[in-house]
Amino acid sequence: MVQNTRGQVSEARSRLLGTATRLFYTEGLHSVGIDRIVAEAKVTRATLYRHFASKDELVVAYLQAADQALRERAGEAVRSGRPAADILRAIARSIADDIGSPGFRGCAFLNAVAEYPDPEHPVHKAVLAHRQWFLRTITDLLAQTGETPPEPAGRHFVMLRDGAMAAGCLTDPAAVCETFLEGIEGILRFRTGPTAPRPRAETA
């Protein structure tokens, strides 16, 4: 990472990464070339290669930035001090909010791995690292909500999330979000046992 004399991340790097993020997410990874990124970021190719040794490295940086943003969001929920079940609900709600947001085009990580199927490729590895973190975070929280092994419930949560992300850009996102949030409530009811019915989650 290139920094200026004040220790701040280079403006050119930030502009490159911001431009790449927008184009990669909306148009795909392979379809967007270096020349397009350089032109829209208003930098030279030499500047790009000073910050990123290759397009693959830029793609990995894009995924790592997305990963960091999601980790920070989850961290805020965890640090709230609420019960684990409510933290899981907050994480699920943030996913639903993403699905319902303008310009939603599915999960950036699932989209990326579809274009980079080789498990040894750095892009593929970046996707797996994010998914391993997410599964571990969800499973650790679920472990606080019941006595039975939390791993199956963690995998169930992730599968519901994957399905909602895939369906959310293909059909009515409101219905997808409602189904997803109800599914998460089902997981929590199974973990905690019979409880008083919760009001239906808002999806708007």
mmCIF file of C-alpha atoms in Angstrom:
data_model
loop_
_atom_site.group_PDB
_atom_site.id
_atom_site.type_symbol
_atom_site.label_atom_id
_atom_site.label_comp_id
_atom_site.label_asym_id
_atom_site.label_seq_id
_atom_site.Cartn_x
_atom_site.Cartn_y
_atom_site.Cartn_z
ATOM 1 C CA MET A 1 0.000 0.000 0.000
ATOM 2 C CA VAL A 2 1.465 3.328 -1.062
ATOM 3 C CA GLN A 3 1.174 6.178 1.439
ATOM 4 C CA ASN A 4 1.990 9.844 1.309
ATOM 5 C CA THR A 5 4.302 11.660 3.711
ATOM 6 C CA ARG A 6 1.503 12.008 6.262
ATOM 7 C CA GLY A 7 0.898 8.285 6.306
ATOM 8 C CA GLN A 8 -2.396 8.540 4.459
ATOM 9 C CA VAL A 9 -3.335 6.070 1.755
ATOM 10 C CA SER A 10 -2.529 7.474 -1.685
ATOM 11 C CA GLU A 11 -5.419 9.362 -3.258
ATOM 12 C CA ALA A 12 -4.621 7.716 -6.594
ATOM 13 C CA ARG A 13 -4.843 4.250 -5.026
ATOM 14 C CA SER A 14 -8.157 5.079 -3.395
ATOM 15 C CA ARG A 15 -9.503 6.427 -6.676
ATOM 16 C CA LEU A 16 -8.338 3.341 -8.552
ATOM 17 C CA LEU A 17 -9.878 1.004 -6.024
ATOM 18 C CA GLY A 18 -13.119 2.974 -5.921
ATOM 19 C CA THR A 19 -13.386 2.937 -9.709
ATOM 20 C CA ALA A 20 -12.539 -0.757 -9.909
ATOM 21 C CA THR A 21 -15.073 -1.566 -7.191
ATOM 22 C CA ARG A 22 -17.869 0.173 -9.066
ATOM 23 C CA LEU A 23 -17.010 -1.384 -12.424
ATOM 24 C CA PHE A 24 -16.203 -4.876 -11.149
ATOM 25 C CA TYR A 25 -19.419 -5.116 -9.175
ATOM 26 C CA THR A 26 -21.734 -3.742 -11.844
ATOM 27 C CA GLU A 27 -20.125 -5.266 -14.951
ATOM 28 C CA GLY A 28 -18.034 -8.251 -13.862
ATOM 29 C CA LEU A 29 -14.349 -8.934 -13.346
ATOM 30 C CA HIS A 30 -13.206 -10.339 -16.673
ATOM 31 C CA SER A 31 -15.272 -7.918 -18.752
ATOM 32 C CA VAL A 32 -13.636 -4.790 -17.291
ATOM 33 C CA GLY A 33 -10.138 -4.158 -18.578
ATOM 34 C CA ILE A 34 -7.252 -2.194 -17.148
ATOM 35 C CA ASP A 35 -7.581 0.518 -19.811
ATOM 36 C CA ARG A 36 -11.180 1.185 -18.760
ATOM 37 C CA ILE A 37 -10.241 1.456 -15.089
ATOM 38 C CA VAL A 38 -7.300 3.743 -15.812
ATOM 39 C CA ALA A 39 -9.423 6.015 -17.998
ATOM 40 C CA GLU A 40 -12.290 6.345 -15.529
ATOM 41 C CA ALA A 41 -9.982 6.771 -12.536
ATOM 42 C CA LYS A 42 -8.066 9.447 -14.487
ATOM 43 C CA VAL A 43 -4.637 7.995 -13.777
ATOM 44 C CA THR A 44 -1.897 6.522 -15.933
ATOM 45 C CA ARG A 45 -1.176 2.833 -16.382
ATOM 46 C CA ALA A 46 2.133 3.439 -14.630
ATOM 47 C CA THR A 47 0.263 4.790 -11.613
ATOM 48 C CA LEU A 48 -1.985 1.746 -11.532
ATOM 49 C CA TYR A 49 0.947 -0.661 -11.669
ATOM 50 C CA ARG A 50 2.748 1.304 -8.982
ATOM 51 C CA HIS A 51 -0.108 0.427 -6.624
ATOM 52 C CA PHE A 52 -1.206 -2.940 -8.006
ATOM 53 C CA ALA A 53 1.250 -5.296 -9.701
ATOM 54 C CA SER A 54 -1.455 -6.870 -11.853
ATOM 55 C CA LYS A 55 -5.173 -6.839 -12.540
ATOM 56 C CA ASP A 56 -5.510 -9.930 -10.345
ATOM 57 C CA GLU A 57 -3.980 -7.999 -7.459
ATOM 58 C CA LEU A 58 -6.493 -5.212 -8.034
ATOM 59 C CA VAL A 59 -9.357 -7.730 -8.008
ATOM 60 C CA VAL A 60 -8.076 -9.191 -4.736
ATOM 61 C CA ALA A 61 -7.867 -5.680 -3.247
ATOM 62 C CA TYR A 62 -11.466 -5.048 -4.310
ATOM 63 C CA LEU A 63 -12.606 -8.222 -2.552
ATOM 64 C CA GLN A 64 -10.517 -7.498 0.534
ATOM 65 C CA ALA A 65 -12.075 -4.028 0.798
ATOM 66 C CA ALA A 66 -15.553 -5.546 0.557
ATOM 67 C CA ASP A 67 -14.586 -8.135 3.153
ATOM 68 C CA GLN A 68 -13.272 -5.459 5.530
ATOM 69 C CA ALA A 69 -16.463 -3.420 5.215
ATOM 70 C CA LEU A 70 -18.569 -6.440 6.160
ATOM 71 C CA ARG A 71 -16.259 -7.323 9.057
ATOM 72 C CA GLU A 72 -16.580 -3.788 10.408
ATOM 73 C CA ARG A 73 -20.361 -3.916 10.130
ATOM 74 C CA ALA A 74 -20.506 -7.255 11.931
ATOM 75 C CA GLY A 75 -18.052 -5.974 14.533
ATOM 76 C CA GLU A 76 -20.325 -3.042 15.319
ATOM 77 C CA ALA A 77 -23.199 -5.447 15.956
ATOM 78 C CA VAL A 78 -21.043 -7.675 18.154
ATOM 79 C CA ARG A 79 -19.755 -4.713 20.178
ATOM 80 C CA SER A 80 -23.306 -3.514 20.838
ATOM 81 C CA GLY A 81 -23.496 -5.862 23.807
ATOM 82 C CA ARG A 82 -26.858 -7.243 22.748
ATOM 83 C CA PRO A 83 -27.721 -10.938 23.138
ATOM 84 C CA ALA A 84 -26.212 -13.163 20.447
ATOM 85 C CA ALA A 85 -29.624 -13.868 18.894
ATOM 86 C CA ASP A 86 -30.242 -10.157 18.409
ATOM 87 C CA ILE A 87 -26.775 -9.689 16.931
ATOM 88 C CA LEU A 88 -27.574 -12.426 14.419
ATOM 89 C CA ARG A 89 -30.838 -10.685 13.611
ATOM 90 C CA ALA A 90 -28.951 -7.430 13.063
ATOM 91 C CA ILE A 91 -26.502 -9.146 10.706
ATOM 92 C CA ALA A 92 -29.400 -10.734 8.823
ATOM 93 C CA ARG A 93 -31.158 -7.378 8.597
ATOM 94 C CA SER A 94 -28.018 -5.755 7.145
ATOM 95 C CA ILE A 95 -27.920 -8.486 4.491
ATOM 96 C CA ALA A 96 -31.571 -7.860 3.685
ATOM 97 C CA ASP A 97 -30.883 -4.120 3.454
ATOM 98 C CA ASP A 98 -28.116 -4.824 0.927
ATOM 99 C CA ILE A 99 -30.429 -7.005 -1.147
ATOM 100 C CA GLY A 100 -33.059 -4.290 -1.200
ATOM 101 C CA SER A 101 -30.648 -1.485 -2.067
ATOM 102 C CA PRO A 102 -30.574 0.190 -5.507
ATOM 103 C CA GLY A 103 -28.101 -1.364 -7.911
ATOM 104 C CA PHE A 104 -27.898 -4.671 -6.064
ATOM 105 C CA ARG A 105 -26.308 -7.279 -8.351
ATOM 106 C CA GLY A 106 -25.825 -10.227 -6.043
ATOM 107 C CA CYS A 107 -22.989 -11.226 -3.752
ATOM 108 C CA ALA A 108 -19.644 -9.789 -4.851
ATOM 109 C CA PHE A 109 -17.872 -12.893 -3.568
ATOM 110 C CA LEU A 110 -20.127 -15.452 -5.255
ATOM 111 C CA ASN A 111 -19.928 -13.426 -8.461
ATOM 112 C CA ALA A 112 -16.134 -13.409 -8.244
ATOM 113 C CA VAL A 113 -15.715 -17.117 -7.573
ATOM 114 C CA ALA A 114 -17.922 -17.900 -10.570
ATOM 115 C CA GLU A 115 -15.357 -16.094 -12.743
ATOM 116 C CA TYR A 116 -12.331 -17.569 -10.970
ATOM 117 C CA PRO A 117 -13.112 -21.265 -10.345
ATOM 118 C CA ASP A 118 -9.475 -22.349 -9.865
ATOM 119 C CA PRO A 119 -9.108 -22.980 -6.088
ATOM 120 C CA GLU A 120 -5.421 -22.053 -6.280
ATOM 121 C CA HIS A 121 -6.051 -18.619 -7.800
ATOM 122 C CA PRO A 122 -5.568 -15.646 -5.424
ATOM 123 C CA VAL A 123 -9.057 -14.331 -6.238
ATOM 124 C CA HIS A 124 -10.637 -17.679 -5.376
ATOM 125 C CA LYS A 125 -8.620 -17.812 -2.157
ATOM 126 C CA ALA A 126 -9.772 -14.305 -1.206
ATOM 127 C CA VAL A 127 -13.383 -15.412 -1.608
ATOM 128 C CA LEU A 128 -12.823 -18.502 0.536
ATOM 129 C CA ALA A 129 -11.104 -16.440 3.240
ATOM 130 C CA HIS A 130 -14.145 -14.161 3.447
ATOM 131 C CA ARG A 131 -16.574 -17.069 3.578
ATOM 132 C CA GLN A 132 -14.567 -18.862 6.254
ATOM 133 C CA TRP A 133 -14.607 -15.717 8.388
ATOM 134 C CA PHE A 134 -18.353 -15.242 7.895
ATOM 135 C CA LEU A 135 -19.199 -18.861 8.723
ATOM 136 C CA ARG A 136 -16.962 -18.783 11.790
ATOM 137 C CA THR A 137 -18.515 -15.519 13.022
ATOM 138 C CA ILE A 138 -22.064 -16.788 12.585
ATOM 139 C CA THR A 139 -21.265 -20.156 14.152
ATOM 140 C CA ASP A 140 -19.607 -18.530 17.178
ATOM 141 C CA LEU A 141 -22.698 -16.401 17.738
ATOM 142 C CA LEU A 142 -25.032 -19.370 17.321
ATOM 143 C CA ALA A 143 -22.989 -21.257 19.905
ATOM 144 C CA GLN A 144 -24.252 -18.699 22.432
ATOM 145 C CA THR A 145 -27.919 -19.352 21.621
ATOM 146 C CA GLY A 146 -28.319 -23.048 22.425
ATOM 147 C CA GLU A 147 -26.788 -26.216 23.789
ATOM 148 C CA THR A 148 -26.600 -28.338 20.633
ATOM 149 C CA PRO A 149 -23.642 -28.157 18.214
ATOM 150 C CA PRO A 150 -23.909 -24.848 16.334
ATOM 151 C CA GLU A 151 -22.083 -25.900 13.148
ATOM 152 C CA PRO A 152 -25.152 -27.191 11.231
ATOM 153 C CA ALA A 153 -27.078 -24.041 12.090
ATOM 154 C CA GLY A 154 -24.133 -21.907 10.956
ATOM 155 C CA ARG A 155 -24.017 -23.659 7.603
ATOM 156 C CA HIS A 156 -27.785 -23.269 7.324
ATOM 157 C CA PHE A 157 -27.519 -19.513 7.939
ATOM 158 C CA VAL A 158 -24.843 -19.168 5.256
ATOM 159 C CA MET A 159 -26.859 -21.203 2.756
ATOM 160 C CA LEU A 160 -29.924 -19.036 3.377
ATOM 161 C CA ARG A 161 -27.770 -15.970 2.881
ATOM 162 C CA ASP A 162 -26.310 -17.337 -0.366
ATOM 163 C CA GLY A 163 -29.761 -18.192 -1.710
ATOM 164 C CA ALA A 164 -31.168 -14.797 -0.801
ATOM 165 C CA MET A 165 -28.227 -13.014 -2.430
ATOM 166 C CA ALA A 166 -28.689 -15.028 -5.624
ATOM 167 C CA ALA A 167 -32.465 -14.605 -5.761
ATOM 168 C CA GLY A 168 -32.446 -10.964 -4.716
ATOM 169 C CA CYS A 169 -31.245 -9.726 -8.098
ATOM 170 C CA LEU A 170 -33.565 -12.050 -10.065
ATOM 171 C CA THR A 171 -36.964 -11.503 -8.481
ATOM 172 C CA ASP A 172 -38.860 -9.274 -6.046
ATOM 173 C CA PRO A 173 -36.262 -8.395 -3.379
ATOM 174 C CA ALA A 174 -38.946 -7.639 -0.776
ATOM 175 C CA ALA A 175 -40.282 -11.195 -0.954
ATOM 176 C CA VAL A 176 -36.753 -12.599 -0.942
ATOM 177 C CA CYS A 177 -35.825 -10.584 2.150
ATOM 178 C CA GLU A 178 -38.991 -11.598 3.962
ATOM 179 C CA THR A 179 -38.310 -15.264 3.275
ATOM 180 C CA PHE A 180 -34.670 -14.916 4.305
ATOM 181 C CA LEU A 181 -35.458 -13.177 7.589
ATOM 182 C CA GLU A 182 -38.162 -15.707 8.412
ATOM 183 C CA GLY A 183 -35.619 -18.450 7.750
ATOM 184 C CA ILE A 184 -33.178 -16.891 10.203
ATOM 185 C CA GLU A 185 -35.946 -16.712 12.799
ATOM 186 C CA GLY A 186 -36.549 -20.406 12.192
ATOM 187 C CA ILE A 187 -32.901 -21.172 12.909
ATOM 188 C CA LEU A 188 -33.035 -19.154 16.126
ATOM 189 C CA ARG A 189 -36.271 -20.794 17.267
ATOM 190 C CA PHE A 190 -34.716 -24.193 16.687
ATOM 191 C CA ARG A 191 -31.659 -23.164 18.696
ATOM 192 C CA THR A 192 -33.494 -21.595 21.629
ATOM 193 C CA GLY A 193 -36.631 -23.745 21.823
ATOM 194 C CA PRO A 194 -40.277 -22.613 21.862
ATOM 195 C CA THR A 195 -40.662 -18.905 22.471
ATOM 196 C CA ALA A 196 -43.392 -16.335 22.102
ATOM 197 C CA PRO A 197 -43.982 -15.499 18.423
ATOM 198 C CA ARG A 198 -41.977 -12.533 17.193
ATOM 199 C CA PRO A 199 -43.659 -9.903 15.002
ATOM 200 C CA ARG A 200 -43.117 -10.352 11.292
ATOM 201 C CA ALA A 201 -39.862 -8.717 10.173
ATOM 202 C CA GLU A 202 -40.198 -5.493 8.211
ATOM 203 C CA THR A 203 -38.711 -5.760 4.713
ATOM 204 C CA ALA A 204 -39.254 -2.233 3.433
#
